[in-house]
Short mmCIF file of N, CA and C in Angstrom, two decimals:
data_model
loop_
_atom_site.label_atom_id
_atom_site.label_comp_id
_atom_site.label_asym_id
_atom_site.label_seq_id
_atom_site.Cartn_x
_atom_site.Cartn_y
_atom_site.Cartn_z
N MET X 1 -86.34 3.63 -18.40
CA MET X 1 -86.77 2.38 -17.80
C MET X 1 -88.11 1.99 -18.41
N ASP X 2 -88.21 0.75 -18.82
CA ASP X 2 -89.45 0.21 -19.37
C ASP X 2 -90.07 -0.75 -18.36
N ILE X 3 -91.35 -0.56 -18.08
CA ILE X 3 -92.11 -1.49 -17.26
C ILE X 3 -93.39 -1.82 -18.01
N TYR X 4 -93.66 -3.10 -18.14
CA TYR X 4 -94.85 -3.59 -18.82
C TYR X 4 -95.86 -4.05 -17.79
N THR X 5 -97.12 -4.13 -18.21
CA THR X 5 -98.15 -4.73 -17.37
C THR X 5 -99.00 -5.64 -18.25
N ILE X 6 -99.57 -6.65 -17.62
CA ILE X 6 -100.45 -7.57 -18.35
C ILE X 6 -101.48 -8.16 -17.39
N GLY X 7 -102.67 -8.38 -17.89
CA GLY X 7 -103.69 -9.11 -17.17
C GLY X 7 -103.98 -10.39 -17.94
N PHE X 8 -104.30 -11.46 -17.23
CA PHE X 8 -104.50 -12.73 -17.94
C PHE X 8 -105.96 -12.96 -18.33
N THR X 9 -106.90 -12.23 -17.76
CA THR X 9 -108.31 -12.42 -18.10
C THR X 9 -108.53 -12.10 -19.58
N GLU X 10 -109.37 -12.88 -20.22
CA GLU X 10 -109.69 -12.76 -21.64
C GLU X 10 -108.52 -13.09 -22.56
N LYS X 11 -107.54 -13.85 -22.03
CA LYS X 11 -106.42 -14.30 -22.84
C LYS X 11 -106.27 -15.80 -22.66
N ASN X 12 -106.06 -16.48 -23.76
CA ASN X 12 -105.70 -17.88 -23.64
C ASN X 12 -104.18 -17.95 -23.46
N ALA X 13 -103.67 -19.15 -23.19
CA ALA X 13 -102.24 -19.30 -22.92
C ALA X 13 -101.39 -18.86 -24.12
N GLU X 14 -101.83 -19.19 -25.32
CA GLU X 14 -101.05 -18.82 -26.51
C GLU X 14 -100.87 -17.31 -26.62
N LEU X 15 -101.96 -16.57 -26.49
CA LEU X 15 -101.88 -15.11 -26.58
C LEU X 15 -101.04 -14.54 -25.43
N PHE X 16 -101.28 -15.02 -24.23
CA PHE X 16 -100.57 -14.52 -23.05
C PHE X 16 -99.06 -14.68 -23.23
N PHE X 17 -98.61 -15.87 -23.54
CA PHE X 17 -97.16 -16.10 -23.65
C PHE X 17 -96.57 -15.45 -24.89
N ASN X 18 -97.34 -15.32 -25.96
CA ASN X 18 -96.86 -14.58 -27.13
C ASN X 18 -96.65 -13.10 -26.80
N LEU X 19 -97.56 -12.51 -26.04
CA LEU X 19 -97.40 -11.10 -25.65
C LEU X 19 -96.15 -10.91 -24.80
N ILE X 20 -95.94 -11.82 -23.86
CA ILE X 20 -94.76 -11.73 -22.99
C ILE X 20 -93.49 -11.91 -23.82
N SER X 21 -93.48 -12.89 -24.68
CA SER X 21 -92.30 -13.18 -25.50
C SER X 21 -91.99 -12.04 -26.47
N THR X 22 -93.01 -11.52 -27.12
CA THR X 22 -92.83 -10.44 -28.10
C THR X 22 -92.29 -9.18 -27.43
N ALA X 23 -92.74 -8.90 -26.22
CA ALA X 23 -92.29 -7.71 -25.50
C ALA X 23 -90.84 -7.85 -25.05
N GLN X 24 -90.34 -9.06 -25.03
CA GLN X 24 -88.97 -9.35 -24.62
C GLN X 24 -88.66 -8.88 -23.20
N VAL X 25 -89.63 -9.09 -22.30
CA VAL X 25 -89.39 -8.77 -20.89
C VAL X 25 -88.43 -9.82 -20.32
N THR X 26 -87.78 -9.47 -19.23
CA THR X 26 -86.83 -10.38 -18.61
C THR X 26 -87.39 -11.03 -17.34
N ARG X 27 -88.44 -10.42 -16.78
CA ARG X 27 -88.99 -10.90 -15.51
C ARG X 27 -90.47 -10.58 -15.46
N LEU X 28 -91.23 -11.51 -14.93
CA LEU X 28 -92.64 -11.26 -14.67
C LEU X 28 -92.80 -11.11 -13.16
N ILE X 29 -93.39 -10.00 -12.75
CA ILE X 29 -93.62 -9.72 -11.33
C ILE X 29 -95.11 -9.90 -11.07
N ASP X 30 -95.42 -10.91 -10.31
CA ASP X 30 -96.80 -11.24 -9.98
C ASP X 30 -97.25 -10.34 -8.83
N VAL X 31 -98.23 -9.47 -9.10
CA VAL X 31 -98.70 -8.52 -8.09
C VAL X 31 -100.11 -8.88 -7.61
N ARG X 32 -100.46 -10.17 -7.76
CA ARG X 32 -101.77 -10.63 -7.29
C ARG X 32 -101.72 -10.98 -5.81
N LEU X 33 -102.83 -10.76 -5.16
CA LEU X 33 -102.97 -11.18 -3.77
C LEU X 33 -102.96 -12.70 -3.69
N ASN X 34 -103.67 -13.34 -4.60
CA ASN X 34 -103.77 -14.80 -4.63
C ASN X 34 -103.15 -15.30 -5.93
N ASN X 35 -101.97 -15.87 -5.85
CA ASN X 35 -101.31 -16.33 -7.07
C ASN X 35 -101.47 -17.83 -7.32
N VAL X 36 -102.46 -18.43 -6.67
CA VAL X 36 -102.77 -19.84 -6.93
C VAL X 36 -104.21 -19.98 -7.44
N SER X 37 -104.72 -18.92 -8.01
CA SER X 37 -106.09 -18.86 -8.51
C SER X 37 -106.34 -19.89 -9.60
N GLN X 38 -107.57 -20.38 -9.65
CA GLN X 38 -107.99 -21.33 -10.68
C GLN X 38 -108.59 -20.62 -11.90
N LEU X 39 -108.65 -19.28 -11.90
CA LEU X 39 -109.28 -18.56 -13.00
C LEU X 39 -108.69 -18.94 -14.37
N ALA X 40 -107.40 -19.06 -14.42
CA ALA X 40 -106.73 -19.51 -15.64
C ALA X 40 -105.61 -20.44 -15.18
N GLY X 41 -105.75 -21.71 -15.49
CA GLY X 41 -104.82 -22.71 -14.99
C GLY X 41 -103.36 -22.41 -15.27
N PHE X 42 -103.09 -21.79 -16.42
CA PHE X 42 -101.69 -21.51 -16.76
C PHE X 42 -101.08 -20.39 -15.91
N THR X 43 -101.90 -19.70 -15.10
CA THR X 43 -101.37 -18.61 -14.28
C THR X 43 -101.23 -18.97 -12.80
N LYS X 44 -101.42 -20.23 -12.47
CA LYS X 44 -101.14 -20.66 -11.10
C LYS X 44 -99.64 -20.58 -10.88
N LYS X 45 -99.25 -20.14 -9.70
CA LYS X 45 -97.87 -19.81 -9.37
C LYS X 45 -96.82 -20.79 -9.94
N ASP X 46 -96.88 -22.03 -9.56
CA ASP X 46 -95.85 -22.98 -9.98
C ASP X 46 -95.89 -23.26 -11.48
N ASP X 47 -97.10 -23.38 -12.03
CA ASP X 47 -97.24 -23.60 -13.48
C ASP X 47 -96.73 -22.39 -14.25
N LEU X 48 -97.11 -21.21 -13.81
CA LEU X 48 -96.70 -19.98 -14.49
C LEU X 48 -95.18 -19.84 -14.48
N LYS X 49 -94.57 -20.09 -13.36
CA LYS X 49 -93.11 -20.00 -13.25
C LYS X 49 -92.45 -20.95 -14.26
N PHE X 50 -92.96 -22.17 -14.35
CA PHE X 50 -92.43 -23.16 -15.29
C PHE X 50 -92.62 -22.71 -16.74
N PHE X 51 -93.85 -22.33 -17.09
CA PHE X 51 -94.14 -21.93 -18.48
C PHE X 51 -93.35 -20.71 -18.91
N LEU X 52 -93.23 -19.73 -18.02
CA LEU X 52 -92.47 -18.52 -18.37
C LEU X 52 -91.02 -18.84 -18.70
N LYS X 53 -90.42 -19.69 -17.90
CA LYS X 53 -89.01 -20.04 -18.12
C LYS X 53 -88.88 -20.90 -19.39
N LYS X 54 -89.75 -21.88 -19.54
CA LYS X 54 -89.65 -22.83 -20.65
C LYS X 54 -90.01 -22.18 -22.00
N ILE X 55 -91.07 -21.39 -22.01
CA ILE X 55 -91.56 -20.82 -23.28
C ILE X 55 -90.88 -19.50 -23.63
N CYS X 56 -90.67 -18.64 -22.62
CA CYS X 56 -90.21 -17.28 -22.89
C CYS X 56 -88.82 -16.95 -22.32
N ASN X 57 -88.26 -17.86 -21.55
CA ASN X 57 -87.00 -17.60 -20.84
C ASN X 57 -87.10 -16.35 -19.96
N VAL X 58 -88.21 -16.26 -19.23
CA VAL X 58 -88.50 -15.13 -18.37
C VAL X 58 -88.55 -15.62 -16.92
N ASP X 59 -87.95 -14.85 -16.03
CA ASP X 59 -87.98 -15.17 -14.60
C ASP X 59 -89.32 -14.76 -13.99
N TYR X 60 -89.66 -15.38 -12.88
CA TYR X 60 -90.92 -15.12 -12.18
C TYR X 60 -90.64 -14.81 -10.72
N ILE X 61 -91.27 -13.74 -10.23
CA ILE X 61 -91.26 -13.47 -8.79
C ILE X 61 -92.66 -13.00 -8.36
N HIS X 62 -93.01 -13.35 -7.16
CA HIS X 62 -94.27 -12.89 -6.57
C HIS X 62 -93.93 -11.82 -5.56
N MET X 63 -94.57 -10.65 -5.70
CA MET X 63 -94.33 -9.53 -4.78
C MET X 63 -95.65 -9.12 -4.15
N PRO X 64 -96.05 -9.80 -3.07
CA PRO X 64 -97.34 -9.50 -2.44
C PRO X 64 -97.42 -8.10 -1.84
N ASP X 65 -96.28 -7.43 -1.61
CA ASP X 65 -96.33 -6.05 -1.13
C ASP X 65 -96.94 -5.11 -2.17
N LEU X 66 -97.04 -5.58 -3.40
CA LEU X 66 -97.62 -4.76 -4.48
C LEU X 66 -99.08 -5.13 -4.73
N ALA X 67 -99.63 -5.99 -3.90
CA ALA X 67 -101.02 -6.43 -4.04
C ALA X 67 -101.91 -5.72 -3.02
N PRO X 68 -103.18 -5.57 -3.33
CA PRO X 68 -104.11 -5.01 -2.34
C PRO X 68 -104.39 -6.04 -1.24
N THR X 69 -104.95 -5.59 -0.16
CA THR X 69 -105.39 -6.49 0.90
C THR X 69 -106.81 -6.96 0.59
N LYS X 70 -107.24 -8.03 1.24
CA LYS X 70 -108.62 -8.51 1.09
C LYS X 70 -109.60 -7.44 1.54
N GLU X 71 -109.21 -6.67 2.54
CA GLU X 71 -110.09 -5.62 3.09
C GLU X 71 -110.33 -4.49 2.10
N ILE X 72 -109.42 -4.30 1.17
CA ILE X 72 -109.59 -3.27 0.13
C ILE X 72 -110.22 -3.88 -1.12
N LEU X 73 -109.70 -5.02 -1.55
CA LEU X 73 -110.17 -5.64 -2.80
C LEU X 73 -111.60 -6.15 -2.70
N GLY X 74 -111.94 -6.80 -1.60
CA GLY X 74 -113.26 -7.40 -1.44
C GLY X 74 -114.40 -6.42 -1.65
N PRO X 75 -114.42 -5.30 -0.91
CA PRO X 75 -115.51 -4.33 -1.09
C PRO X 75 -115.59 -3.75 -2.51
N TYR X 76 -114.44 -3.60 -3.16
CA TYR X 76 -114.47 -3.09 -4.53
C TYR X 76 -115.10 -4.12 -5.47
N LYS X 77 -114.67 -5.37 -5.36
CA LYS X 77 -115.20 -6.43 -6.22
C LYS X 77 -116.71 -6.63 -6.00
N LYS X 78 -117.17 -6.40 -4.78
CA LYS X 78 -118.59 -6.55 -4.47
C LYS X 78 -119.41 -5.31 -4.83
N GLY X 79 -118.74 -4.25 -5.30
CA GLY X 79 -119.44 -3.02 -5.66
C GLY X 79 -119.81 -2.16 -4.46
N GLU X 80 -119.19 -2.43 -3.33
CA GLU X 80 -119.49 -1.68 -2.11
C GLU X 80 -118.74 -0.35 -2.05
N ILE X 81 -117.64 -0.25 -2.78
CA ILE X 81 -116.91 1.02 -2.87
C ILE X 81 -116.62 1.30 -4.35
N THR X 82 -116.44 2.55 -4.68
CA THR X 82 -116.17 2.95 -6.06
C THR X 82 -114.69 2.72 -6.39
N TRP X 83 -114.38 2.79 -7.69
CA TRP X 83 -112.99 2.70 -8.11
C TRP X 83 -112.17 3.81 -7.46
N GLU X 84 -112.71 4.99 -7.39
CA GLU X 84 -111.99 6.13 -6.82
C GLU X 84 -111.64 5.87 -5.35
N HIS X 85 -112.58 5.30 -4.61
CA HIS X 85 -112.33 4.98 -3.20
C HIS X 85 -111.30 3.86 -3.09
N TYR X 86 -111.42 2.85 -3.94
CA TYR X 86 -110.45 1.76 -3.98
C TYR X 86 -109.05 2.32 -4.27
N GLU X 87 -108.96 3.15 -5.27
CA GLU X 87 -107.68 3.73 -5.68
C GLU X 87 -107.04 4.50 -4.52
N GLU X 88 -107.84 5.29 -3.84
CA GLU X 88 -107.35 6.07 -2.69
C GLU X 88 -106.81 5.14 -1.59
N LYS X 89 -107.57 4.10 -1.27
CA LYS X 89 -107.16 3.15 -0.24
C LYS X 89 -105.89 2.39 -0.67
N PHE X 90 -105.83 1.98 -1.93
CA PHE X 90 -104.67 1.23 -2.39
C PHE X 90 -103.42 2.10 -2.42
N LEU X 91 -103.53 3.32 -2.90
CA LEU X 91 -102.37 4.22 -2.93
C LEU X 91 -101.86 4.50 -1.51
N ASP X 92 -102.78 4.63 -0.56
CA ASP X 92 -102.39 4.82 0.83
C ASP X 92 -101.65 3.57 1.34
N LEU X 93 -102.14 2.41 0.98
CA LEU X 93 -101.52 1.15 1.40
C LEU X 93 -100.10 1.02 0.88
N ILE X 94 -99.89 1.26 -0.41
CA ILE X 94 -98.54 1.08 -0.96
C ILE X 94 -97.58 2.17 -0.46
N ALA X 95 -98.12 3.34 -0.13
CA ALA X 95 -97.29 4.37 0.49
C ALA X 95 -96.83 3.91 1.88
N LYS X 96 -97.76 3.35 2.65
CA LYS X 96 -97.40 2.82 3.97
C LYS X 96 -96.42 1.67 3.87
N ARG X 97 -96.54 0.88 2.84
CA ARG X 97 -95.61 -0.25 2.63
C ARG X 97 -94.27 0.21 2.09
N ASN X 98 -94.20 1.48 1.69
CA ASN X 98 -92.95 2.06 1.20
C ASN X 98 -92.38 1.25 0.03
N ILE X 99 -93.22 1.00 -0.97
CA ILE X 99 -92.79 0.12 -2.07
C ILE X 99 -91.67 0.73 -2.91
N GLU X 100 -91.47 2.01 -2.80
CA GLU X 100 -90.38 2.65 -3.56
C GLU X 100 -89.01 2.21 -3.05
N ARG X 101 -88.98 1.51 -1.91
CA ARG X 101 -87.72 1.00 -1.35
C ARG X 101 -87.12 -0.13 -2.19
N PHE X 102 -87.95 -0.77 -3.00
CA PHE X 102 -87.46 -1.88 -3.81
C PHE X 102 -86.46 -1.39 -4.84
N ASP X 103 -85.49 -2.24 -5.13
CA ASP X 103 -84.46 -1.94 -6.11
C ASP X 103 -85.10 -1.71 -7.49
N LYS X 104 -84.79 -0.59 -8.09
CA LYS X 104 -85.34 -0.26 -9.41
C LYS X 104 -84.99 -1.31 -10.45
N ASN X 105 -83.85 -1.94 -10.30
CA ASN X 105 -83.41 -2.93 -11.29
C ASN X 105 -84.36 -4.12 -11.38
N ILE X 106 -85.06 -4.42 -10.29
CA ILE X 106 -86.04 -5.50 -10.31
C ILE X 106 -87.14 -5.20 -11.34
N PHE X 107 -87.48 -3.93 -11.46
CA PHE X 107 -88.61 -3.52 -12.30
C PHE X 107 -88.23 -3.24 -13.75
N ASN X 108 -86.99 -2.88 -14.00
CA ASN X 108 -86.60 -2.52 -15.35
C ASN X 108 -86.78 -3.70 -16.31
N ASN X 109 -87.51 -3.46 -17.36
CA ASN X 109 -87.83 -4.46 -18.38
C ASN X 109 -88.60 -5.66 -17.83
N SER X 110 -89.35 -5.40 -16.76
CA SER X 110 -90.21 -6.42 -16.15
C SER X 110 -91.65 -6.16 -16.53
N CYS X 111 -92.49 -7.15 -16.26
CA CYS X 111 -93.91 -7.04 -16.55
C CYS X 111 -94.70 -7.38 -15.30
N LEU X 112 -95.56 -6.46 -14.86
CA LEU X 112 -96.42 -6.69 -13.71
C LEU X 112 -97.67 -7.44 -14.14
N LEU X 113 -97.97 -8.52 -13.44
CA LEU X 113 -99.11 -9.37 -13.76
C LEU X 113 -100.22 -9.24 -12.74
N CYS X 114 -101.43 -9.11 -13.24
CA CYS X 114 -102.64 -9.21 -12.42
C CYS X 114 -103.71 -9.88 -13.28
N SER X 115 -104.90 -9.98 -12.73
CA SER X 115 -105.94 -10.69 -13.47
C SER X 115 -106.74 -9.79 -14.41
N GLU X 116 -106.91 -8.54 -14.08
CA GLU X 116 -107.76 -7.64 -14.87
C GLU X 116 -107.29 -7.57 -16.32
N HIS X 117 -108.24 -7.63 -17.24
CA HIS X 117 -107.93 -7.61 -18.67
C HIS X 117 -107.20 -6.33 -19.06
N LYS X 118 -107.77 -5.20 -18.68
CA LYS X 118 -107.21 -3.90 -19.03
C LYS X 118 -106.72 -3.20 -17.76
N PRO X 119 -105.75 -2.31 -17.90
CA PRO X 119 -105.15 -1.69 -16.72
C PRO X 119 -105.94 -0.52 -16.12
N HIS X 120 -106.99 -0.08 -16.80
CA HIS X 120 -107.69 1.12 -16.38
C HIS X 120 -108.17 1.06 -14.93
N HIS X 121 -108.75 -0.05 -14.55
CA HIS X 121 -109.22 -0.24 -13.18
C HIS X 121 -108.48 -1.43 -12.54
N CYS X 122 -107.17 -1.34 -12.56
CA CYS X 122 -106.35 -2.39 -11.98
C CYS X 122 -105.20 -1.77 -11.19
N HIS X 123 -104.87 -2.40 -10.09
CA HIS X 123 -103.81 -1.87 -9.23
C HIS X 123 -102.43 -1.94 -9.86
N ARG X 124 -102.23 -2.79 -10.87
CA ARG X 124 -100.89 -2.86 -11.49
C ARG X 124 -100.53 -1.52 -12.12
N ARG X 125 -101.50 -0.85 -12.70
CA ARG X 125 -101.26 0.48 -13.27
C ARG X 125 -100.93 1.47 -12.17
N LEU X 126 -101.65 1.39 -11.06
CA LEU X 126 -101.41 2.30 -9.94
C LEU X 126 -100.01 2.12 -9.37
N VAL X 127 -99.54 0.88 -9.30
CA VAL X 127 -98.19 0.60 -8.79
C VAL X 127 -97.15 1.29 -9.66
N VAL X 128 -97.24 1.12 -10.97
CA VAL X 128 -96.24 1.70 -11.86
C VAL X 128 -96.30 3.23 -11.83
N GLU X 129 -97.49 3.79 -11.82
CA GLU X 129 -97.62 5.25 -11.76
C GLU X 129 -97.07 5.79 -10.44
N TYR X 130 -97.32 5.09 -9.36
CA TYR X 130 -96.80 5.49 -8.04
C TYR X 130 -95.27 5.46 -8.04
N LEU X 131 -94.68 4.39 -8.55
CA LEU X 131 -93.22 4.30 -8.59
C LEU X 131 -92.63 5.38 -9.48
N ASN X 132 -93.27 5.65 -10.59
CA ASN X 132 -92.82 6.70 -11.50
C ASN X 132 -92.76 8.04 -10.77
N LYS X 133 -93.77 8.32 -9.99
CA LYS X 133 -93.83 9.57 -9.24
C LYS X 133 -92.78 9.61 -8.12
N CYS X 134 -92.67 8.53 -7.38
CA CYS X 134 -91.74 8.48 -6.24
C CYS X 134 -90.28 8.49 -6.67
N TRP X 135 -89.96 7.73 -7.69
CA TRP X 135 -88.58 7.62 -8.10
C TRP X 135 -88.10 8.81 -8.92
N GLY X 136 -89.01 9.56 -9.50
CA GLY X 136 -88.62 10.69 -10.33
C GLY X 136 -87.86 10.25 -11.58
N THR X 137 -88.02 8.99 -11.92
CA THR X 137 -87.39 8.41 -13.10
C THR X 137 -88.44 8.33 -14.20
N LYS X 138 -88.05 8.55 -15.41
CA LYS X 138 -89.00 8.42 -16.50
C LYS X 138 -89.21 6.94 -16.78
N ILE X 139 -90.40 6.48 -16.42
CA ILE X 139 -90.76 5.09 -16.68
C ILE X 139 -91.67 5.05 -17.89
N ASN X 140 -91.29 4.27 -18.87
CA ASN X 140 -92.15 4.03 -20.03
C ASN X 140 -93.07 2.88 -19.65
N ILE X 141 -94.34 3.18 -19.50
CA ILE X 141 -95.32 2.17 -19.10
C ILE X 141 -95.96 1.60 -20.36
N LYS X 142 -95.87 0.29 -20.51
CA LYS X 142 -96.41 -0.36 -21.70
C LYS X 142 -97.36 -1.46 -21.25
N HIS X 143 -98.63 -1.29 -21.56
CA HIS X 143 -99.64 -2.27 -21.21
C HIS X 143 -99.82 -3.25 -22.36
N LEU X 144 -99.71 -4.53 -22.04
CA LEU X 144 -99.84 -5.57 -23.06
C LEU X 144 -101.29 -6.07 -23.06
N TYR X 145 -101.91 -6.05 -24.23
CA TYR X 145 -103.31 -6.49 -24.35
C TYR X 145 -103.38 -7.78 -25.12
#
């Protein structure tokens, strides 16, 4: 099973859609808490859904169960908690949400989207690693830069 991840920060629309198209993913799974953000106009929910289908022939779904809560994300963004503390809280959250219940087929050859440029300190990486552990399936994780 192949699962990709991508962040839109530090990417213009051309690079973003070229990465998605080149990877030949079939679905983009939006794992952002807020998918109507103004940070990059092309990543607003309705616009993104349109562009993905028109440019890349890729489906779009928003899965807020894979996003952190404001109570977890806010303190991390403000520097009030460390990445390690954030990671612990987020992993506990997705375990409580039982995200492994989702159909594996949704994720196969899909790409998880968040805002962070790199996956090192982003929950999209944590989601894929958690599913890999829970499902006991070999997931090839490919981060698109």
